[in-house]
Rosetta silent file (secondary structure, phi, psi, omega in degrees, C-alpha in Angstrom):
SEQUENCE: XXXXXXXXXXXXXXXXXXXXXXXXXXXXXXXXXXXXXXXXXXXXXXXXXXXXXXXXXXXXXXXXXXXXXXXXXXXXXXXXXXXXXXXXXXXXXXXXXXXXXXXXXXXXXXXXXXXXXXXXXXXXXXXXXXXXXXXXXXXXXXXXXXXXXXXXXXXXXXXXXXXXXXXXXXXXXXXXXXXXXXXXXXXXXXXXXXXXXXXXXXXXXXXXXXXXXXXXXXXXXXXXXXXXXXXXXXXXXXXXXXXXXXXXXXXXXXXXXXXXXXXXXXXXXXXXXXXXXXXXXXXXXXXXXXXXXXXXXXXXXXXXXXXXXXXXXXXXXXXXXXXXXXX
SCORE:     score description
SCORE:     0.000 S_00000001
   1 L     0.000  112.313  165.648   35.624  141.026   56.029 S_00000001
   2 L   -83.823  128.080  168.447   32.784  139.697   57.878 S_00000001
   3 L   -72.824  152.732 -127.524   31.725  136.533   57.789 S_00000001
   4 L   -67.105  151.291  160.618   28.860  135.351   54.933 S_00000001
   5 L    72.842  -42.265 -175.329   25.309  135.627   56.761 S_00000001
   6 L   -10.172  129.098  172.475   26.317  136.457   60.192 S_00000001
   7 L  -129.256 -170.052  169.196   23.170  138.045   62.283 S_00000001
   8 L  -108.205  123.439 -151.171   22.081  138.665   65.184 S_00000001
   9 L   -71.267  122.542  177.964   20.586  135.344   66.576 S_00000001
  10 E   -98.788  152.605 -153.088   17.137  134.395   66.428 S_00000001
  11 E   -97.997  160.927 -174.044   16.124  132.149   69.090 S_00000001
  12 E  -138.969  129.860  158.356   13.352  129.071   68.803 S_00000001
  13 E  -135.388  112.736  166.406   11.996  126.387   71.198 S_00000001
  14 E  -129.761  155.487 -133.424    9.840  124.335   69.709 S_00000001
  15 E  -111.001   81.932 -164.383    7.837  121.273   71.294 S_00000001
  16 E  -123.903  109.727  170.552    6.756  118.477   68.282 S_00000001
  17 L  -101.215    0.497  177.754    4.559  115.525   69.321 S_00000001
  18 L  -152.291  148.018 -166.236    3.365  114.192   65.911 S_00000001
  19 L   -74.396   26.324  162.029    4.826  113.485   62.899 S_00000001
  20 L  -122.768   15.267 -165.746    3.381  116.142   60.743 S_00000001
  21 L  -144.148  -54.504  167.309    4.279  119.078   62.764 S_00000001
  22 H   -43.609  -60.877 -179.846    7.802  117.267   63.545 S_00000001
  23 H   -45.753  -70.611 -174.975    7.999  116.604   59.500 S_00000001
  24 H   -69.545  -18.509  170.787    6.960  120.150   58.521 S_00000001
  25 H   -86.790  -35.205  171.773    9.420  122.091   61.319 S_00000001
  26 H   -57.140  -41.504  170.791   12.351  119.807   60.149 S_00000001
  27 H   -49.267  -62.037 -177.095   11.893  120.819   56.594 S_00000001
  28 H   -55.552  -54.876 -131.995   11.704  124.684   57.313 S_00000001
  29 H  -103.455  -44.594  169.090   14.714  124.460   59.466 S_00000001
  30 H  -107.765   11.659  139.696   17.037  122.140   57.345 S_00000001
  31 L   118.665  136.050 -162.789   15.720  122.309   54.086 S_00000001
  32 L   -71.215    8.702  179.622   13.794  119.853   51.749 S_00000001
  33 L   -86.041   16.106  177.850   16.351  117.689   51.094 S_00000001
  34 E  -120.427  141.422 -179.470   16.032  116.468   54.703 S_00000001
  35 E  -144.846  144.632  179.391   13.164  114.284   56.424 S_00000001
  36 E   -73.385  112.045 -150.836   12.056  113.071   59.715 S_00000001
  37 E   -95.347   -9.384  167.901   12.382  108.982   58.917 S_00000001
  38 E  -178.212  157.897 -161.603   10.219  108.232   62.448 S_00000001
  39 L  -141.609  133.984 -102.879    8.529  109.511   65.378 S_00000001
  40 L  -160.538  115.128  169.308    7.579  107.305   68.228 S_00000001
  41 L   -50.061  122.248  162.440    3.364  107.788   68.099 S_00000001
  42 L    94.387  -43.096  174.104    2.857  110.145   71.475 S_00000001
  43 L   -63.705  135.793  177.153    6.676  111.016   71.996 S_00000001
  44 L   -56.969  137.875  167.395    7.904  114.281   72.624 S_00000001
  45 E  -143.278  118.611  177.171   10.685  115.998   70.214 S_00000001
  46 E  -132.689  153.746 -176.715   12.141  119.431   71.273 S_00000001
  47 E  -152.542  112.790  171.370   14.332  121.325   69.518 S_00000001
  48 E  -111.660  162.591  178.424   15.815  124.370   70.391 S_00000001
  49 E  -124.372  161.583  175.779   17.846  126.823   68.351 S_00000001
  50 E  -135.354  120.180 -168.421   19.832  130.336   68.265 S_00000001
  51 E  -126.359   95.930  150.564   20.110  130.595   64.220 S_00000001
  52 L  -112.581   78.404 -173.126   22.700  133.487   63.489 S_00000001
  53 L     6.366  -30.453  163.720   23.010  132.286   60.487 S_00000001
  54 L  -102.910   15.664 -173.287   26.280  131.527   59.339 S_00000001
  55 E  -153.383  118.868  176.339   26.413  129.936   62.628 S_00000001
  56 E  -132.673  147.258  157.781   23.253  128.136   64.589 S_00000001
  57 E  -122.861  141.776 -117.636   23.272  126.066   67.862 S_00000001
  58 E  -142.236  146.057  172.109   20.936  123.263   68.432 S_00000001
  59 E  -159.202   92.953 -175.482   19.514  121.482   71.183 S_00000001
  60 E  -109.730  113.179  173.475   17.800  118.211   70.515 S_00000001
  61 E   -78.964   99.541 -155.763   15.796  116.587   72.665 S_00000001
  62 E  -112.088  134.410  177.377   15.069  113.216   71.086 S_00000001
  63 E   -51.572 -172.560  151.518   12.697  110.462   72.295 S_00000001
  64 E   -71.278  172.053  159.473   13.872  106.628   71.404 S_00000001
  65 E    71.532   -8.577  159.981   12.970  105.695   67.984 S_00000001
  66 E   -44.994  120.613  175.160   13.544  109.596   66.486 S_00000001
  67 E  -123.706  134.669  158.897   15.047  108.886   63.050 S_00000001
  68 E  -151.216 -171.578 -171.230   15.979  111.651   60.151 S_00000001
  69 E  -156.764  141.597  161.906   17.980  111.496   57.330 S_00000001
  70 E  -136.958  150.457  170.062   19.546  113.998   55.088 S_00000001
  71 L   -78.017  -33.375 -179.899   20.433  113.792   51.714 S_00000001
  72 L  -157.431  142.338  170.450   22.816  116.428   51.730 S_00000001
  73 L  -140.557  132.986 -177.674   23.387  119.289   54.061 S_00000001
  74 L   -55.252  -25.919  164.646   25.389  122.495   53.719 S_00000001
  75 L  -116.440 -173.599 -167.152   26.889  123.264   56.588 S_00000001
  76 E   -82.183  148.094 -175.778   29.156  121.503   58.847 S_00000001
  77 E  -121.657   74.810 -173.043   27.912  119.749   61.758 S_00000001
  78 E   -86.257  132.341  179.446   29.631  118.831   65.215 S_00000001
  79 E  -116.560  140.234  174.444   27.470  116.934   67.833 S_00000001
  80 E  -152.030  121.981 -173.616   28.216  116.531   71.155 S_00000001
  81 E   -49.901   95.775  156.797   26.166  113.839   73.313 S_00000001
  82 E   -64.386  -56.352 -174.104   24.725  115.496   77.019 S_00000001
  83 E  -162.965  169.447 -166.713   23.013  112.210   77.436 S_00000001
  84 E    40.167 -157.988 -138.837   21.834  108.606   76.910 S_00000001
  85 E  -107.328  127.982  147.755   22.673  106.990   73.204 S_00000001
  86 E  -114.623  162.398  151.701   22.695  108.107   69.352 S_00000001
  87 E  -104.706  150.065 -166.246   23.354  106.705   66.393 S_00000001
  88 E  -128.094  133.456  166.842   25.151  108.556   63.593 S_00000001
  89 E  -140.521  122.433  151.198   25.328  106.999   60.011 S_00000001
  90 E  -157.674  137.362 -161.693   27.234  108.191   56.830 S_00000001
  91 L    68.477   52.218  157.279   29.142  107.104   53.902 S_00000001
  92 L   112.540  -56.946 -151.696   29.855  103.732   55.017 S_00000001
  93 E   -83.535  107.371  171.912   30.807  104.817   58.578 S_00000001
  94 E  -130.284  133.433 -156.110   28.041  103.951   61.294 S_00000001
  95 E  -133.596  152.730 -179.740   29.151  104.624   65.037 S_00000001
  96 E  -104.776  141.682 -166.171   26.889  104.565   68.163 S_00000001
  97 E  -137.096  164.623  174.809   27.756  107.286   70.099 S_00000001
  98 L  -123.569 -148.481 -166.873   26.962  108.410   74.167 S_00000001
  99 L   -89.097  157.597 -176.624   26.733  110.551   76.422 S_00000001
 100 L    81.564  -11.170  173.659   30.187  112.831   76.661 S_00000001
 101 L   -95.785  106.666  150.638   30.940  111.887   73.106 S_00000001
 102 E   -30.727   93.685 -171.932   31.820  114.251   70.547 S_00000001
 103 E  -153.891  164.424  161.796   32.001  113.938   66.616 S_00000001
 104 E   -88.463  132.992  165.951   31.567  115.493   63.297 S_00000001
 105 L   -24.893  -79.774 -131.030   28.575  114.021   61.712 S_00000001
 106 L  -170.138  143.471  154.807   29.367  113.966   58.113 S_00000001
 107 L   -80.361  177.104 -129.921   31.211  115.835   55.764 S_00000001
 108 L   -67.608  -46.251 -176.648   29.188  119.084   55.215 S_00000001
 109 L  -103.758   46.599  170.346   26.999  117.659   51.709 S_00000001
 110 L  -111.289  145.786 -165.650   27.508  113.902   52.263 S_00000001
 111 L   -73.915  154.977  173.441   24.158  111.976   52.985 S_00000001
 112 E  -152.314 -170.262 -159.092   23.759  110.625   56.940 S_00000001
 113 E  -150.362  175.636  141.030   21.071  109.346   59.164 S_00000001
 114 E   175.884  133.843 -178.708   20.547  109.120   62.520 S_00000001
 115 E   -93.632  106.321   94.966   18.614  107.311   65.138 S_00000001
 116 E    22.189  101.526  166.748   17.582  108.227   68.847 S_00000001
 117 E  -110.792   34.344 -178.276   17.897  105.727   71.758 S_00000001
 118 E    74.098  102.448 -162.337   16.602  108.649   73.907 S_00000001
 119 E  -147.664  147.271  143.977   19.542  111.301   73.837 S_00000001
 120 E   -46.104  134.795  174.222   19.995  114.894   74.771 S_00000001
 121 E  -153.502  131.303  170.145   22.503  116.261   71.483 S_00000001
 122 E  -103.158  156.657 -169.050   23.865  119.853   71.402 S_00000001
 123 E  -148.188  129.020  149.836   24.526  120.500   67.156 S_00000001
 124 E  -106.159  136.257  147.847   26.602  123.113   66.182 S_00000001
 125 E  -115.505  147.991 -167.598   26.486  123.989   62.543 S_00000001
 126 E  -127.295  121.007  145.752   29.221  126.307   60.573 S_00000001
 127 L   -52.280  162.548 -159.027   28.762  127.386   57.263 S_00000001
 128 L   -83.560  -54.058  178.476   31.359  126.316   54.891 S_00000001
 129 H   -62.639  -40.890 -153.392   32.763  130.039   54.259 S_00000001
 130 H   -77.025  -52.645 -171.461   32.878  130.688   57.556 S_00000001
 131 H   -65.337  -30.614 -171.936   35.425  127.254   58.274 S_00000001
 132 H   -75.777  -40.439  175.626   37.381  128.563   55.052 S_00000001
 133 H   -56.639  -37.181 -167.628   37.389  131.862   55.812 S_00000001
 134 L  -101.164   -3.979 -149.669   39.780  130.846   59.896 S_00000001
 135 L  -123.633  -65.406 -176.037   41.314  127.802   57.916 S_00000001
 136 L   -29.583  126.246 -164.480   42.775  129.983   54.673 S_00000001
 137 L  -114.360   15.420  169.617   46.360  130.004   54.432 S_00000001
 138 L  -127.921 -174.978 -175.515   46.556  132.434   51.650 S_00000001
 139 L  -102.664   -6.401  179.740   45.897  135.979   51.261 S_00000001
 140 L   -95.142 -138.187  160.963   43.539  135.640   48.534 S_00000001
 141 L   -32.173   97.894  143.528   40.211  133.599   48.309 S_00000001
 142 L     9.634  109.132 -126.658   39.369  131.194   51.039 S_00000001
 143 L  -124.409   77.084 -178.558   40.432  127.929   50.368 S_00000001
 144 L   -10.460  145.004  163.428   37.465  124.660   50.462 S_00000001
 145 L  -109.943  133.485  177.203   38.373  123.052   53.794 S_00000001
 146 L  -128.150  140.371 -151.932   37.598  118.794   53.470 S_00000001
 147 E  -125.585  107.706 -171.901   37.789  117.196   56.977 S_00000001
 148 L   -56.575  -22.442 -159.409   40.334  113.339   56.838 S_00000001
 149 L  -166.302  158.029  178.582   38.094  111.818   60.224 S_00000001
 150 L  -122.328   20.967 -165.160   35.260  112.544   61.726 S_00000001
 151 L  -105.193  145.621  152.305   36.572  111.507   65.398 S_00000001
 152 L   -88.245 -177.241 -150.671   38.773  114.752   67.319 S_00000001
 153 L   -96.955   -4.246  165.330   42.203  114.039   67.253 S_00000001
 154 L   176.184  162.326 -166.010   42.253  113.541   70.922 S_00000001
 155 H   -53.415  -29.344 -143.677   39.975  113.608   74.477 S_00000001
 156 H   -80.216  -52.695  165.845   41.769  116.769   75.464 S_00000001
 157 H   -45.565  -71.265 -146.501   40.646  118.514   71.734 S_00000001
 158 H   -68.774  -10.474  175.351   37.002  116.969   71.913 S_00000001
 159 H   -78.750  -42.032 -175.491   36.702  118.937   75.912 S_00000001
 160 H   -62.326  -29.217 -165.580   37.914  122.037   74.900 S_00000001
 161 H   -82.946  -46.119  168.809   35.305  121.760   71.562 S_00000001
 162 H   -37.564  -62.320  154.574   32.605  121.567   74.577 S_00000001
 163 H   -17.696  -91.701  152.556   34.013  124.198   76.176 S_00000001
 164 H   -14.847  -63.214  177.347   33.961  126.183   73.585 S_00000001
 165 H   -67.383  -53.923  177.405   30.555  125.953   72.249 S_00000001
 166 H   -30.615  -43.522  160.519   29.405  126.400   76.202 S_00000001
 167 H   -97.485   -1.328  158.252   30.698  129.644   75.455 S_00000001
 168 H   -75.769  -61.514 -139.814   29.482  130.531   72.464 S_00000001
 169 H   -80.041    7.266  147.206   25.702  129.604   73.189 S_00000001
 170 H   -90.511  -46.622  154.426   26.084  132.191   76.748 S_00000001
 171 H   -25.392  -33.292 -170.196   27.475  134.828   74.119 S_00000001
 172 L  -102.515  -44.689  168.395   24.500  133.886   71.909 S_00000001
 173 L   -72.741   -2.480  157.605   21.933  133.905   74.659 S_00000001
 174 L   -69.364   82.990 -177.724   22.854  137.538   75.648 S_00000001
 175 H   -55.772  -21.967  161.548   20.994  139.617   73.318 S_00000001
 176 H   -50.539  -53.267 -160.037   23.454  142.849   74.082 S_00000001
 177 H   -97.111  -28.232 -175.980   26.566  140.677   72.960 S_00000001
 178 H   -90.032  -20.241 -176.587   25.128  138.768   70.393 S_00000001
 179 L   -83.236   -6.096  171.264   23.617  141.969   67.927 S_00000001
 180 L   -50.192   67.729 -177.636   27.434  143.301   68.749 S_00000001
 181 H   -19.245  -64.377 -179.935   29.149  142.536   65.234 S_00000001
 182 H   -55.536  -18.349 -178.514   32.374  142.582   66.619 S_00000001
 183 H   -70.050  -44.560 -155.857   31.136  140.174   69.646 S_00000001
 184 H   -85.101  -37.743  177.379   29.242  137.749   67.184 S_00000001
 185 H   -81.869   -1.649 -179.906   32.038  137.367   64.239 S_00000001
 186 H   -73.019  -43.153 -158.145   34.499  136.902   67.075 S_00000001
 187 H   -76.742  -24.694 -179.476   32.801  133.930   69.019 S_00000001
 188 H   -71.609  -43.923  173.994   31.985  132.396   65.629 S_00000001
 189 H   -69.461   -6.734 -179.210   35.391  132.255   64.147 S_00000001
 190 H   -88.401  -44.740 -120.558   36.516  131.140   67.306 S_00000001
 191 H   -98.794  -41.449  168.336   34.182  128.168   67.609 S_00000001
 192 H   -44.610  -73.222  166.770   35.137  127.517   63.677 S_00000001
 193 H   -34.468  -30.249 -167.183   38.977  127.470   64.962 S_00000001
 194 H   -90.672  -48.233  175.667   38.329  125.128   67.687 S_00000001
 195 H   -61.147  -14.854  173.081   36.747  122.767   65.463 S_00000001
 196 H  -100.581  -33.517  154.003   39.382  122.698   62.671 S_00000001
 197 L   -42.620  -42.451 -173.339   41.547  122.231   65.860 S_00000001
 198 L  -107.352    4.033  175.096   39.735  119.403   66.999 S_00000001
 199 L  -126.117  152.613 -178.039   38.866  116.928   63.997 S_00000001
 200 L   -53.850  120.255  166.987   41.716  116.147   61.329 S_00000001
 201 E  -148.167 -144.345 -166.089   41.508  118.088   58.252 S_00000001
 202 L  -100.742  -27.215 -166.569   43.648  119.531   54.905 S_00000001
 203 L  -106.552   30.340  151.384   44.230  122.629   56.435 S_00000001
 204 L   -75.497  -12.884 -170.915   46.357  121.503   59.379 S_00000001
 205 L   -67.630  166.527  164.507   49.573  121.649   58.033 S_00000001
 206 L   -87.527  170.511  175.369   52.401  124.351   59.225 S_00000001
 207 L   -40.038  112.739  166.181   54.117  127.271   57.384 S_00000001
 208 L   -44.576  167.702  150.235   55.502  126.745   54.094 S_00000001
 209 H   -52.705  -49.315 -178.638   59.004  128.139   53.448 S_00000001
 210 H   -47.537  -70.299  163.076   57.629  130.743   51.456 S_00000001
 211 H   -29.340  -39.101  154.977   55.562  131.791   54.735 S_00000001
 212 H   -86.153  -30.948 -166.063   59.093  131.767   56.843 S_00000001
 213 H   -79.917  -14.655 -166.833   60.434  133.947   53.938 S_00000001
 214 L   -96.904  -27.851  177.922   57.065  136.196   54.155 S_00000001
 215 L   -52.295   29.072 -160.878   57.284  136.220   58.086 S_00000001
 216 L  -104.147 -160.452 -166.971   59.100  139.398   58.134 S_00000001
 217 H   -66.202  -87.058  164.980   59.196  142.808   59.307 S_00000001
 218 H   -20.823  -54.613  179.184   58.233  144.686   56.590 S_00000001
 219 H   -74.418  -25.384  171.316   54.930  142.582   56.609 S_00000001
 220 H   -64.872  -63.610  176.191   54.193  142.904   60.243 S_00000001
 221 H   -31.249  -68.487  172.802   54.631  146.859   59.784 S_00000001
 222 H   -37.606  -60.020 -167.461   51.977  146.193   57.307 S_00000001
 223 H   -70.150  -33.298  170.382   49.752  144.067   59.649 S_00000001
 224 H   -79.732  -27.948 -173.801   49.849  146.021   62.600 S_00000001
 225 H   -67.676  -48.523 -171.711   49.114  149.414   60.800 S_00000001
 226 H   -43.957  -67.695  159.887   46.185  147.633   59.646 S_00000001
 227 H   -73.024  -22.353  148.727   44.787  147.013   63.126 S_00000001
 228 H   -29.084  -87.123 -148.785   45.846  150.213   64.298 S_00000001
 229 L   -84.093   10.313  175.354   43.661  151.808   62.165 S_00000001
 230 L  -130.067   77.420  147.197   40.123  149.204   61.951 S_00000001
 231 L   -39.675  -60.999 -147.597   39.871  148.952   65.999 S_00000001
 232 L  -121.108   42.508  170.679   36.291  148.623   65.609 S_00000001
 233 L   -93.214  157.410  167.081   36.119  146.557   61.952 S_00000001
 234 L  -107.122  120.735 -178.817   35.151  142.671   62.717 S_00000001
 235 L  -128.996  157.892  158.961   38.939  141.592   61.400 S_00000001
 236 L  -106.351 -152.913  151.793   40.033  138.396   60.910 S_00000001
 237 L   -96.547  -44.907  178.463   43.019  137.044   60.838 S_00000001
 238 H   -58.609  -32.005  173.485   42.621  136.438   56.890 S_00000001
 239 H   -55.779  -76.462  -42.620   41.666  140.535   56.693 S_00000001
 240 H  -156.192  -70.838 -177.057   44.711  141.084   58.749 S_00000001
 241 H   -43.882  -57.460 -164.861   46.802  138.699   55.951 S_00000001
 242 H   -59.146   -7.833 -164.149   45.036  139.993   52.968 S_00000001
 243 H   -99.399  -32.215  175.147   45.893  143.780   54.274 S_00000001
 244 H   -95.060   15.288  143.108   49.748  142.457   54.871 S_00000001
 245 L    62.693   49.475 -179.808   49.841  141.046   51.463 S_00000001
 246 L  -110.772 -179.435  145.463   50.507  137.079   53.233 S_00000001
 247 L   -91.994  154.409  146.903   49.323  133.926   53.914 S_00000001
 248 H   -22.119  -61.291 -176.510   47.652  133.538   57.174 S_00000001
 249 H   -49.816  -81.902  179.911   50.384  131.154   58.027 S_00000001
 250 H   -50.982  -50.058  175.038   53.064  133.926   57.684 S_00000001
 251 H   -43.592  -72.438 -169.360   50.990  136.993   59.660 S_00000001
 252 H   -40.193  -82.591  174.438   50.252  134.584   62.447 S_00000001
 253 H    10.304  -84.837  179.052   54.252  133.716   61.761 S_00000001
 254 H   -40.668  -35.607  156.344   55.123  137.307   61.667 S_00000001
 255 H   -86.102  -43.526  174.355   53.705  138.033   65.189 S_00000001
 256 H   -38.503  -52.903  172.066   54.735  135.281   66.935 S_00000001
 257 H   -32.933  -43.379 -159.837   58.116  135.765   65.571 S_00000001
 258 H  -113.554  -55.749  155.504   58.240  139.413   66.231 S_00000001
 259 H   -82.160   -1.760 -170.784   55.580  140.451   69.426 S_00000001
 260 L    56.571   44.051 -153.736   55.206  137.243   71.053 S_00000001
 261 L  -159.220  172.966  168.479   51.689  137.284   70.077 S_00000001
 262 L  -108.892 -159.768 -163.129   48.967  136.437   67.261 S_00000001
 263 H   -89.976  -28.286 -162.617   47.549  138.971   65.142 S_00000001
 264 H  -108.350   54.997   63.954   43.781  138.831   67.204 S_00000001
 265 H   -11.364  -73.436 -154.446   46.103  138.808   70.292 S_00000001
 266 H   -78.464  -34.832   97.620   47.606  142.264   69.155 S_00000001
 267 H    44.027  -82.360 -155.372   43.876  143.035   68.097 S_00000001
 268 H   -89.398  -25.084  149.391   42.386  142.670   71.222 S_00000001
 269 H   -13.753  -61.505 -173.650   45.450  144.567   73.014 S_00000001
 270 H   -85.985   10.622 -178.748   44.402  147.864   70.959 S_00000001
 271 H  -113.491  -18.329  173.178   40.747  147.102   71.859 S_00000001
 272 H   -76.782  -59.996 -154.087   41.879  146.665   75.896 S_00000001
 273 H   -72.511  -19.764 -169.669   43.692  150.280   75.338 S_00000001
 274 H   -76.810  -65.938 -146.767   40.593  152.061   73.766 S_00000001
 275 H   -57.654  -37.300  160.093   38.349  150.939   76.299 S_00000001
 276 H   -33.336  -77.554 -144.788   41.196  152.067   78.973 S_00000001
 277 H   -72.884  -29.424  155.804   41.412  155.299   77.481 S_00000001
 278 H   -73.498  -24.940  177.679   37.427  155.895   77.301 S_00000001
 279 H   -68.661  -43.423  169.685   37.160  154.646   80.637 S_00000001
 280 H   -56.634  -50.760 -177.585   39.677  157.271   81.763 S_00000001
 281 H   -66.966  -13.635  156.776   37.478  159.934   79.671 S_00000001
 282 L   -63.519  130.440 -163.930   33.950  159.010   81.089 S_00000001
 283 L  -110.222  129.191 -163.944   31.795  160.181   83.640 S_00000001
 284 L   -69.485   -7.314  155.048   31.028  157.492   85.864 S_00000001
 285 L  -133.360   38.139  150.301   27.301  158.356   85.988 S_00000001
 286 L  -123.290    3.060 -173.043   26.835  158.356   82.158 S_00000001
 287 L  -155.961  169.153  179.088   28.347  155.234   81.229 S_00000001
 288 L  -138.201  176.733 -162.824   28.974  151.885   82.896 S_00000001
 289 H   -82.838  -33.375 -176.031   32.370  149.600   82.185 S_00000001
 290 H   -84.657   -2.757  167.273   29.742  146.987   80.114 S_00000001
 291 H   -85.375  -62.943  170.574   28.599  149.191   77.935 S_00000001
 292 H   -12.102  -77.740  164.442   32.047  150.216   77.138 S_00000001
 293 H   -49.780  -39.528 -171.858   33.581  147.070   76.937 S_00000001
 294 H   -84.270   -6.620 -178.827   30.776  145.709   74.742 S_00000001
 295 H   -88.275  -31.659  112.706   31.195  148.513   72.489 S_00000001
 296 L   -29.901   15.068  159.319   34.579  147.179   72.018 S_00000001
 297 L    90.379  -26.752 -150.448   33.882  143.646   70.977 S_00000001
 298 L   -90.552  124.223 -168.013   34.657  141.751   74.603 S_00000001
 299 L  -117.865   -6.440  136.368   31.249  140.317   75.364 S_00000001
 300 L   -59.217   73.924  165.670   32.445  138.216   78.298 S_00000001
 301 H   -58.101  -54.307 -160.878   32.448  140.481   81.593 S_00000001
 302 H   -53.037  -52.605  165.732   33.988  138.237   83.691 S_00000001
 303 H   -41.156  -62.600  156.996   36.761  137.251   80.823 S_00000001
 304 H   -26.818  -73.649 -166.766   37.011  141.260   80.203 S_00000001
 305 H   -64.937  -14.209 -175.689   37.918  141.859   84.164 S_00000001
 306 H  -111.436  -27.984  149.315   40.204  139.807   84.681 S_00000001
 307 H   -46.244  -30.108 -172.758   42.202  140.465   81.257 S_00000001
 308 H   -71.613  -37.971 -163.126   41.546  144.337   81.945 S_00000001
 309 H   -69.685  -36.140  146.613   43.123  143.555   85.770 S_00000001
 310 H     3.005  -96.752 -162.082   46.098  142.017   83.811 S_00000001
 311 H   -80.915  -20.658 -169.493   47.029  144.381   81.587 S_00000001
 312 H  -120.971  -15.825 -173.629   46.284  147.321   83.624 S_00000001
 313 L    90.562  -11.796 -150.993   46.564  146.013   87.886 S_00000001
 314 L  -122.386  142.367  170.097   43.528  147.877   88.458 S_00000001
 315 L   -85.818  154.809  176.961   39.408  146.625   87.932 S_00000001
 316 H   -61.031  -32.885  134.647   37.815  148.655   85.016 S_00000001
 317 H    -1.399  -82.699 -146.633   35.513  150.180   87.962 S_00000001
 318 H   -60.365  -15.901  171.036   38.102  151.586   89.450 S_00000001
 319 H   -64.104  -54.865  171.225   39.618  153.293   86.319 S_00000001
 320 H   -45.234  -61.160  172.350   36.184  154.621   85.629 S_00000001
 321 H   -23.586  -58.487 -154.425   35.637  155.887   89.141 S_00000001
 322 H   -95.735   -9.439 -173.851   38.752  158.354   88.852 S_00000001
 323 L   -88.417 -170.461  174.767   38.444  159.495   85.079 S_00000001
 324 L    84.828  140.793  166.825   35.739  161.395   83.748 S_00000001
 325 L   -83.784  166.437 -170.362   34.081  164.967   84.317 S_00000001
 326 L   -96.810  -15.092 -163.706   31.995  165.134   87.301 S_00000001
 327 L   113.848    0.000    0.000   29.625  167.973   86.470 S_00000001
């Protein structure tokens, strides 16, 4: 199952000095229920974006006195502060926030604000299927996700959600890696995962009993056949459940339990052995290791080489070097 909208991203920078051109780009880009509430006469507003739709990252450069407001907006929104001061206001809850600071906005259609004391802001937004779709803990339908705090749950969470994004938006700025389906639904659900990791929500809890009773063999057999046989499907971990006739909860379970491993662990294992085994079969002046690898979802050389050097003792190079005909 791929997740809704996914695309290959298209990129934006645009430059807005006056409040009709500032007015009229916010509207296309977030929708009319949203409006730019003030503009500083002569101040600069840039805002750039990588929109792969079910996933976009944001980069707003806001004078002082930049104000907007939405009434309601559909997807979810995590901000994180580069520099100098914002303010964030919704549902009761108004917080000033700085540079190095981290938060969810809003929940995803609750009204906010926000004000500009001249701040730098990176914005991720996640469609809603997309958070339900890593957060579902059944095997059927996706499950609404509702988020308890809009704070992460600790400093250690809100670095890693930096992290994180840092590497989606070089993954997104690659144009090779980002039209990869398997590259683009990976880095999204992971950036979706890190964020349900790092703010409080309903879908935090652990494994039911039913989920230790489901954790079993028999279902792993099931789960693993599954990725055996979709290498080069964009799986999820809910595909992965839904194919082993689970919860989430129990698959993940089921490997840990049984492989030491998660299911897009064991995933990217049989996606390390293809690329081995084409790498053996390739002639080393028809193919290169990054084409390979990218044809196999891992969009991240450096991440790639040193996982391949792992798993195999050897760079992917040098595997290439000795397979393959020659001519």
């Amino acid at each position: 199952m791929t997740p809704a909208l996914l695309t290959p991203p298209v990129r934006t920078d645009h430059a807005l000095t006056d409040d009709d051109s500032a007015v009229s780009h916010w509207r296309s880009h977030y929708g009319p229920r949203s409006a730019v509430a003030s503009l500083p006469p002569g101040a600069g507003l840039r805002h750039v974006v990588a929109d792969a739709g079910a996933l976009a990252l944001c980069e707003l450069d806001a004078p002082a006195g930049f104000g907007y407001r939405f009434d309601s907006l559909g997807p979810l929104v995590v901000a994180s502060v580069r520099s100098g001061r914002f303010e964030f206001s919704t549902q009761g809850s108004h917080r000033r926030v700085q540079s190095g600071d981290v938060l969810l906005t809003a929940e995803p259609d609750a009204p906010r604000s926000g004000l500009s004391e001249g701040a730098v802001v990176q914005l991720a937004l996640l469609d809603q299927d997309l958070v339900a779709q890593v957060a579902s803990s059944g095997a059927d339908a996706a499950a609404p996700v509702r988020f308890t705090g809009l704070d992460p749950v600790s400093p250690a969470a809100a670095a890693h959600w930096k992290a994180t994004r840092m590497f989606t938006a070089g993954v997104l700025a690659d144009p090779a890696a980002a039209a990869n389906p398997l590259v683009l639904g990976s880095v999204a659900r992971l950036l979706a995962a890190t964020t349900l990791a790092t703010f409080p929500n309903t879908a935090s809890g652990g494994p039911t009993r039913r989920d230790n009773r489901d954790a079993a063999a028999d279902s792993l057999r099931r789960a693993v056949a599954y990725i055996d046989d979709h290498p080069r499907d964009d799986l999820s971990v809910a595909d992965v459940a839904a194919a082993a006739r689970v919860s989430v909860r129990a698959v993940q379970l089921a490997f840990r339990r049984h492989l030491g491993t998660t299911p897009m662990g064991y995933l990217r294992a049989v996606r390390l052995r293809h690329v081995h085994d084409e790498l053996l079969r390739a002639d080393p002046a028809a193919t290169t290791v990054s084409a390979v690898a990218l044809r196999w979802g891992f969009g991240h050389h450096g991440r790639f080489t040193t996982l391949y050097r792992r798993t195999y003792g050897v760079l992917p190079h040098e595997t290439l070097r000795r397979g393959g005909p020659r001519g």
